[in-house]
Coordinates of C-alpha atoms and ligand atoms in Angstrom, one line a residue:
X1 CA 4.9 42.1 57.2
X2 CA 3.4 38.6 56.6
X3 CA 1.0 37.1 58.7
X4 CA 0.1 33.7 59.8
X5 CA -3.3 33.9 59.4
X6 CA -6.1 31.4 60.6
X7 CA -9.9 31.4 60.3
X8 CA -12.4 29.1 62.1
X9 CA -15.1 28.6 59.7
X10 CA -19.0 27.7 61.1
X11 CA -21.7 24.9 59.7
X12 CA -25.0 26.2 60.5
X13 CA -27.8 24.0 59.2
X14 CA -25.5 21.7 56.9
X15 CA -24.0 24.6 55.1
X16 CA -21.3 26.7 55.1
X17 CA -21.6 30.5 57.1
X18 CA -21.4 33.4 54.2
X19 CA -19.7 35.4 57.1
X20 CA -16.7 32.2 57.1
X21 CA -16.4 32.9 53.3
X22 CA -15.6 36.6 54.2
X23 CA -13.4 36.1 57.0
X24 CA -11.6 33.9 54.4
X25 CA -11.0 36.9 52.1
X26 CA -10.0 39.1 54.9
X27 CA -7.7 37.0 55.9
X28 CA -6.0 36.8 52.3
X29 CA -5.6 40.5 53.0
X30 CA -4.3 40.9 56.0
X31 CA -1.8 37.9 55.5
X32 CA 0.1 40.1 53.0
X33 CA 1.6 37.4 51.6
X34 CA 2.1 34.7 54.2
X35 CA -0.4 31.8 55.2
X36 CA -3.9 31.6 55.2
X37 CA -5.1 28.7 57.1
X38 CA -8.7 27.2 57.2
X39 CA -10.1 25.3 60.3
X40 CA -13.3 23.2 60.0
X41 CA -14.8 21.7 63.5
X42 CA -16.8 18.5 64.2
X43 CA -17.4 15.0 62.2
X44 CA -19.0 16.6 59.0
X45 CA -16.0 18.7 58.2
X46 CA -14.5 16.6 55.7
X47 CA -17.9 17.4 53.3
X48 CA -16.7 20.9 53.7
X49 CA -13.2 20.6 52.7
X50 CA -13.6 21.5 49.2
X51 CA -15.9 24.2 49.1
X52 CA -13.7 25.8 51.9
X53 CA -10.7 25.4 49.5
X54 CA -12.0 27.4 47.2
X55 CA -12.0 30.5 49.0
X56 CA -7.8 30.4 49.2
X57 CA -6.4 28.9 52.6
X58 CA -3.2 26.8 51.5
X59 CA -4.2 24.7 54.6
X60 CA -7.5 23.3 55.7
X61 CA -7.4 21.6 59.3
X62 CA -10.1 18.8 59.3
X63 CA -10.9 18.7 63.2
X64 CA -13.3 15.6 62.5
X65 CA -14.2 15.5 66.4
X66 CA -17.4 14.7 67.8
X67 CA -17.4 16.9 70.5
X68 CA -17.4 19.5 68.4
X69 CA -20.7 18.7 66.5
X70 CA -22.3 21.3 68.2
X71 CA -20.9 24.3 70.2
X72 CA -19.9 24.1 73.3
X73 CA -17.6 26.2 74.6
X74 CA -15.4 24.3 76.8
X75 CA -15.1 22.4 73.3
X76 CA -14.4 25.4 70.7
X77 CA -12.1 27.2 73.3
X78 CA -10.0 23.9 74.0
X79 CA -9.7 23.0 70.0
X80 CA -9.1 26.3 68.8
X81 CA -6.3 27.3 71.4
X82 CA -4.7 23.9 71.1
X83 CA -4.7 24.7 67.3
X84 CA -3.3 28.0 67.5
X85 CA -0.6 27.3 69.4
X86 CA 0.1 24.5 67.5
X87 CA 0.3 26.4 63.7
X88 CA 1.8 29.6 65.2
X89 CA -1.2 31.7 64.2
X90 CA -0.4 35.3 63.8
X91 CA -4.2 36.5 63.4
X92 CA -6.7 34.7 63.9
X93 CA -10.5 35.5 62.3
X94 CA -14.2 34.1 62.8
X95 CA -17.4 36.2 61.6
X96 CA -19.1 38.0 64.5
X97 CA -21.8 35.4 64.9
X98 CA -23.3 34.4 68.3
X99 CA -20.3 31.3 68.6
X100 CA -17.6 34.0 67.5
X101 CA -18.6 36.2 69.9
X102 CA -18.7 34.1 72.5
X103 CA -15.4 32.0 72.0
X104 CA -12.9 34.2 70.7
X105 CA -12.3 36.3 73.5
X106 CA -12.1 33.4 76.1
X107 CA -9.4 31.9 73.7
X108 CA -7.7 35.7 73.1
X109 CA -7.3 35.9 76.8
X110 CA -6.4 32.3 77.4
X111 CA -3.3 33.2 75.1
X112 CA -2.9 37.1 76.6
X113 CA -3.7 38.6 73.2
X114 CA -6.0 41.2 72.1
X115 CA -9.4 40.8 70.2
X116 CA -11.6 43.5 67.9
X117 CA -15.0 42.5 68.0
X118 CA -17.4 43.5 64.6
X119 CA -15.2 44.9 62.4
X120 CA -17.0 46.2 59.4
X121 CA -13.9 47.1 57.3
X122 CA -9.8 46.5 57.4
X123 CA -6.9 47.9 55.8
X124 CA -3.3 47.7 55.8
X125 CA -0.8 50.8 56.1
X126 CA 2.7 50.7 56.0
X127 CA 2.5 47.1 57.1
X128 CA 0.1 47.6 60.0
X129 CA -3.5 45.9 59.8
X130 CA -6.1 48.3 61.1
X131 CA -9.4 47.0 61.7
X132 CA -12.3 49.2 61.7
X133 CA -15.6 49.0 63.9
X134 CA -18.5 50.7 64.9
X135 CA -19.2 52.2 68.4
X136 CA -22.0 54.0 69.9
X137 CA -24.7 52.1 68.7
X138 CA -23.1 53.0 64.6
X139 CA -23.1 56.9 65.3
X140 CA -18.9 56.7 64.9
X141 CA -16.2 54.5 63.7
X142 CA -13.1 53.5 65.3
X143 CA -9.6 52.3 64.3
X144 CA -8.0 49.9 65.9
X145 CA -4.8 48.6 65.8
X146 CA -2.3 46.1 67.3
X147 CA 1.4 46.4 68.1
X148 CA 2.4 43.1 69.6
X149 CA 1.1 39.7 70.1
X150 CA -1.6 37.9 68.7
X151 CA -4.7 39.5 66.9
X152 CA -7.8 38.1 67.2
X153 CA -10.8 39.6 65.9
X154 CA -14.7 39.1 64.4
X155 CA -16.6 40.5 61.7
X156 CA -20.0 41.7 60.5
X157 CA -21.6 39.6 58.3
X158 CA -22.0 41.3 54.7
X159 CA -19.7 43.9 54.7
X160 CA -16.5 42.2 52.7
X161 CA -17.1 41.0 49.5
X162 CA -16.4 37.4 49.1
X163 CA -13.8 36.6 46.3
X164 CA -13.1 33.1 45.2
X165 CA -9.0 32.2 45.1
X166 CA -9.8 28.2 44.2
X167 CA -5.7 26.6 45.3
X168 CA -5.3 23.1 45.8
X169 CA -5.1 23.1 49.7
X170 CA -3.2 21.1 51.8
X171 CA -5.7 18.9 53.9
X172 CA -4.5 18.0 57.7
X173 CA -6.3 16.2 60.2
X174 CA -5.9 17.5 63.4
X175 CA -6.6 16.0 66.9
X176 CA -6.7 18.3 69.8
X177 CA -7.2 16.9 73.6
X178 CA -10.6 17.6 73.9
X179 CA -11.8 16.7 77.9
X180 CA -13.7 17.5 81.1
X181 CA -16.7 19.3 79.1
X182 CA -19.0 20.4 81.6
X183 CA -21.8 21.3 78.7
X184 CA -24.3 18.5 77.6
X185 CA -26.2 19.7 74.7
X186 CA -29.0 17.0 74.9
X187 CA -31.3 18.6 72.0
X188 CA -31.4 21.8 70.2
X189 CA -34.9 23.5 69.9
X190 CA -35.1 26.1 67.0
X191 CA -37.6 29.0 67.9
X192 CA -37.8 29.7 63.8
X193 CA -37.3 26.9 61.8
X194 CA -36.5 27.3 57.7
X195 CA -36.4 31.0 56.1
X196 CA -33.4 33.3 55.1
X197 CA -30.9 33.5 57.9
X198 CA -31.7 37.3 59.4
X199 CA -28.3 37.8 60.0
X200 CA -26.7 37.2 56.9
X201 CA -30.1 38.0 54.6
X202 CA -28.8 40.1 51.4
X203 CA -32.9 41.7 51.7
X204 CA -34.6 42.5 55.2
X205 CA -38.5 43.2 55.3
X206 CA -38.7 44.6 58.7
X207 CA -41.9 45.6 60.7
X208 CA -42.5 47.8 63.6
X209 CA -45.9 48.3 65.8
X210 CA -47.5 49.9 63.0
X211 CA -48.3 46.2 61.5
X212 CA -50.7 45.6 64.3
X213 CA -50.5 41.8 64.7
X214 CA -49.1 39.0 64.1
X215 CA -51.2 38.6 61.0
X216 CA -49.8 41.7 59.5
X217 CA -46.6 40.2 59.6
X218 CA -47.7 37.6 56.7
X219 CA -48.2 41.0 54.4
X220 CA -44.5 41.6 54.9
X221 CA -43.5 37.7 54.5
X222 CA -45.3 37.6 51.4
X223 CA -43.0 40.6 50.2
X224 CA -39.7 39.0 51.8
X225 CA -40.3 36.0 49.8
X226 CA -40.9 37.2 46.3
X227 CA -37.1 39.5 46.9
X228 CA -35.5 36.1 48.7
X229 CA -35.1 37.7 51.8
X230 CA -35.8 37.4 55.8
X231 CA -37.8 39.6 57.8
X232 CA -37.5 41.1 61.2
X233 CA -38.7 42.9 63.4
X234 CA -38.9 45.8 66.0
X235 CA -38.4 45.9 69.6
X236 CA -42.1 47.4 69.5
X237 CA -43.3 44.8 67.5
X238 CA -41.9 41.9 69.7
X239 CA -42.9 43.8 72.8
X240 CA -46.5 44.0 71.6
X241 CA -46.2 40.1 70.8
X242 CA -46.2 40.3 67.3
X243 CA -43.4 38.0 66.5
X244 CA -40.1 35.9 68.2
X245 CA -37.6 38.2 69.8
X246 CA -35.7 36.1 67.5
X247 CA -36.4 38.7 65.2
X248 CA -35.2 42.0 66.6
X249 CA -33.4 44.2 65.1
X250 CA -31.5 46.9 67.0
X251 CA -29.3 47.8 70.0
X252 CA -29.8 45.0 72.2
X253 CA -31.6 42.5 69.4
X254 CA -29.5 41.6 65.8
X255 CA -27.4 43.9 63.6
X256 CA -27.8 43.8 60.0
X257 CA -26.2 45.1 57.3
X258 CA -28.2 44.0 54.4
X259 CA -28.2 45.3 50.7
X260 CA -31.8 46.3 51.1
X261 CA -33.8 47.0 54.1
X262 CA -37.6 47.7 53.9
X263 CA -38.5 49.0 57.3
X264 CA -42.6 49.3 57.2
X265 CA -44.5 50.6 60.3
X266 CA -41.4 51.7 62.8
X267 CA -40.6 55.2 64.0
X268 CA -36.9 55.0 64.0
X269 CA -35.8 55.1 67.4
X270 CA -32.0 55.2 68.2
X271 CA -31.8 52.0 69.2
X272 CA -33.8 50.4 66.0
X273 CA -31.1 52.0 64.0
X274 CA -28.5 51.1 66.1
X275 CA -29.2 47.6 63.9
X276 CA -30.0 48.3 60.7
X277 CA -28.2 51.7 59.9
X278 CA -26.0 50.2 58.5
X279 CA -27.7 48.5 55.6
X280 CA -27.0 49.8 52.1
X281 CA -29.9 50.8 50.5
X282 CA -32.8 51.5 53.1
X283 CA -36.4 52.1 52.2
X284 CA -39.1 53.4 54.7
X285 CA -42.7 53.0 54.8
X286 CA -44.5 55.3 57.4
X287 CA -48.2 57.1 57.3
X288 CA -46.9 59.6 59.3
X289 CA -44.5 61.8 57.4
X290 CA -42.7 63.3 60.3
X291 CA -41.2 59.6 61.5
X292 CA -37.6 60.0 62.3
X293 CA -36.7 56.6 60.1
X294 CA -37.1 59.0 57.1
X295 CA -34.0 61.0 58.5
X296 CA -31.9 57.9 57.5
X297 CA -34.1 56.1 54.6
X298 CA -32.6 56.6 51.1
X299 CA -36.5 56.2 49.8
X300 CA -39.3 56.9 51.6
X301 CA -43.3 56.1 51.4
X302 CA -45.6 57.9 53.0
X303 CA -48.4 55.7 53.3
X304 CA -49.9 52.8 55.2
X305 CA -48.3 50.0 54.8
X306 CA -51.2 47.5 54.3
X307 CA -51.3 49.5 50.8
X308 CA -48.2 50.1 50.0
X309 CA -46.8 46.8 51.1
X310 CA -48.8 44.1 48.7
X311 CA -48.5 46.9 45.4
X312 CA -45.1 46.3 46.2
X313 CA -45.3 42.2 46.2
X314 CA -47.4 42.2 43.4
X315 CA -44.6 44.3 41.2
X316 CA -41.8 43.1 42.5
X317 CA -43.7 39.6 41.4
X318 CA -44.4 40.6 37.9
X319 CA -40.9 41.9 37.5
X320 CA -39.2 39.0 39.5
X321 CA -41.3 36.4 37.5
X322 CA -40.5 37.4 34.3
X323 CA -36.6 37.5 34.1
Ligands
LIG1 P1 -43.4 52.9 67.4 O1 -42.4 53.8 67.9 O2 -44.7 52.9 68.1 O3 -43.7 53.3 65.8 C1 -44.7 52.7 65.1 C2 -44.7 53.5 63.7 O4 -45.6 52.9 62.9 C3 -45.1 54.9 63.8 O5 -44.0 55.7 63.3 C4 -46.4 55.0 63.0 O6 -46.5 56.3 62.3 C5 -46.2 53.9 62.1 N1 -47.5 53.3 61.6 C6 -48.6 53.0 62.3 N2 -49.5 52.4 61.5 C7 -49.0 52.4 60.3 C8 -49.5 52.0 59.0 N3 -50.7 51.4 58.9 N4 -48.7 52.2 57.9 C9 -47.5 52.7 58.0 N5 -47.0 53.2 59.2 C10 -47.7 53.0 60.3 N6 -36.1 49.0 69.7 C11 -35.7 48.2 68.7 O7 -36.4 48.2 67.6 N7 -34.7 47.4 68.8 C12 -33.9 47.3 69.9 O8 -32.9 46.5 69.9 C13 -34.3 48.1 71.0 N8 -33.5 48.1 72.1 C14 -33.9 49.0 73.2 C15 -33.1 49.0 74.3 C16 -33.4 49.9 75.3 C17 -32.5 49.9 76.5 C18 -34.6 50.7 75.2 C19 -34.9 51.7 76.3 C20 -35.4 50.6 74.1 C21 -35.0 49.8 73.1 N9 -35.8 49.7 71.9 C22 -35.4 48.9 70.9 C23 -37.2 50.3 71.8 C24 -37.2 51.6 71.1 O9 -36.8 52.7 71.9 C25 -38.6 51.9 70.5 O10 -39.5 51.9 71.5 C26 -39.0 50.9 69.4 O11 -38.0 50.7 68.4 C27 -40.3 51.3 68.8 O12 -40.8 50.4 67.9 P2 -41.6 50.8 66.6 O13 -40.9 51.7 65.8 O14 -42.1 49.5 66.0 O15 -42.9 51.4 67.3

């Protein structure tokens, strides 16, 4: 059955989320034939327009408002129910960042509907779109499905790959009421500033207590760099004062699903994995060959990291440099 389909899209930093440009595909899919539409909040969204466009939505709202510059969520949860209602949306989609997760269930339950929160996979069956997420900290999957009202749901960064449908979209400005925010966001301080986004990073160089300090990190930037990725960190590193808690991985830091995840120095605790499980390919680096992170690692080193670590920089350099 067709679906009216809607996805809110998110700036960060002057660019367009990767997770936005797989909710965009998902939503292709689960329309199943009817309309995918395209929302862009705040007074840069018309430089967004066509890049969004090229991912398929036959409509692109422009919602050129200043109060949505930056997130608030009195803001996000008045203009997106305002447009939902307005354009009938069946299903509506946002990547499971930390503004998806906080405003679609306070617009799902504005409008009495249900939401699925992280959804790593979807498919459709006779019709019905089931959406698939983890639970107990990624030990099992579960299925979820809706049989009436509207769907709302949010999902993991890099787990849908991103396919381009370039159409020539219809482009409409829409003006919600937006009033009585009681949020000021005066200034936005950044705890890291620059780098690969952790969340969204295709390659993860992650350290655990067994890099010692802070300094020990810079072996593992070092290696991030050269293979463009992010690194991060675990809750034993950041406890020990290592690095940001910006940078944890696990059950009650960030989950990743990267294509390559290097974890160097961590035991592998349930709730580290919890995180980073996940990931596609995962390599472990660990002196002490009974670590439980081997249990999971597709490749493992048994070594000490502050050898392994910089062979590994300077080959992945040579290789790298020479392609
Ligand atoms: P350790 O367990 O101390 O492991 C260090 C490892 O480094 C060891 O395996 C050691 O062999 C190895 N090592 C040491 N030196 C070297 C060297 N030179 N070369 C190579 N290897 C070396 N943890 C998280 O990570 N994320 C979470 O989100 C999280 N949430 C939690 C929530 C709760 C409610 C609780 C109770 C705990 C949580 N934890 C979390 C903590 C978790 O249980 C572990 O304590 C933590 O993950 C351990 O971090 P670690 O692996 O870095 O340290």
């Amino acid at each position: 059955m067709s679906k009216n389909v809607l996805v809110l899209t998110e700036i960060k930093d002057g660019k367009l989320r990767n997770v936005s440009l797989e909710a965009l595909t998902v939503a292709r899919q689960v329309a199943q034939g009817g309309a995918v539409s395209a929302a862009i909040f705040g007074s840069t969204a018309p430089h967004f327009v066509g890049e969004v466009s090229q991912y398929g939505p036959e409509k692109v709202y422009v919602v050129e408002d200043e109060a949505l510059d930056v997130y608030t969520m009195d803001g996000y949860t008045q203009a997106l129910t305002q447009l939902i209602e307005e354009i009938e949306a069946d299903i509506v989609l946002m990547g499971h960042t930390s503004i998806g997760k906080d405003v679609t269930p306070r617009v799902a339950a504005r409008l009495d509907a249900g939401l699925v929160s992280d959804c790593t996979a979807v498919s459709i069956e006779d019709g019905t779109v089931i959406f698939t997420r983890p639970i107990y900290a990624g030990k099992a999957f579960q299925d979820k499905v809706f049989n009436q009202g509207k769907i709302f749901a949010t999902i993991r960064a890099n787990n849908f790959v991103i396919s381009v449908k370039d159409v020539q979209s219809e482009i409409i400005s829409y003006n919600p009421v937006i009033k009585d925010l009681r949020t000021v966001i005066k200034d936005i301080v950044r705890k890291t500033a620059g780098g690969v986004d952790l969340s969204e990073a295709k390659v993860i160089v992650s350290g655990g207590r067994g890099v010692k300090s802070g300094e020990g990190f810079k072996t593992l930037q070092e290696l991030a760099e050269i293979l463009g990725g992010a690194v991060g960190a675990s809750r034993g590193a950041c406890d020990a004062g290592f690095c940001d808690y910006s940078m944890q991985i696990g059950q009650t830091g960030k989950v990743v699903t990267p294509d390559l995840y290097i974890a160097c120095g961590i035991s592998g605790a349930i709730q580290h994995l919890a995180g980073m499980s996940n990931s596609k390919i995962i390599v472990a680096i660990n002196k002490d060959p009974e670590a439980p992170i081997f249990q999971i690692a597709d490749y493992g080193i048994v070594g000490d990291l502050f050898e392994v670590v910089p062979l590994l920089t300077e080959e992945f350099k040579k290789i790298l440099t020479t392609v």
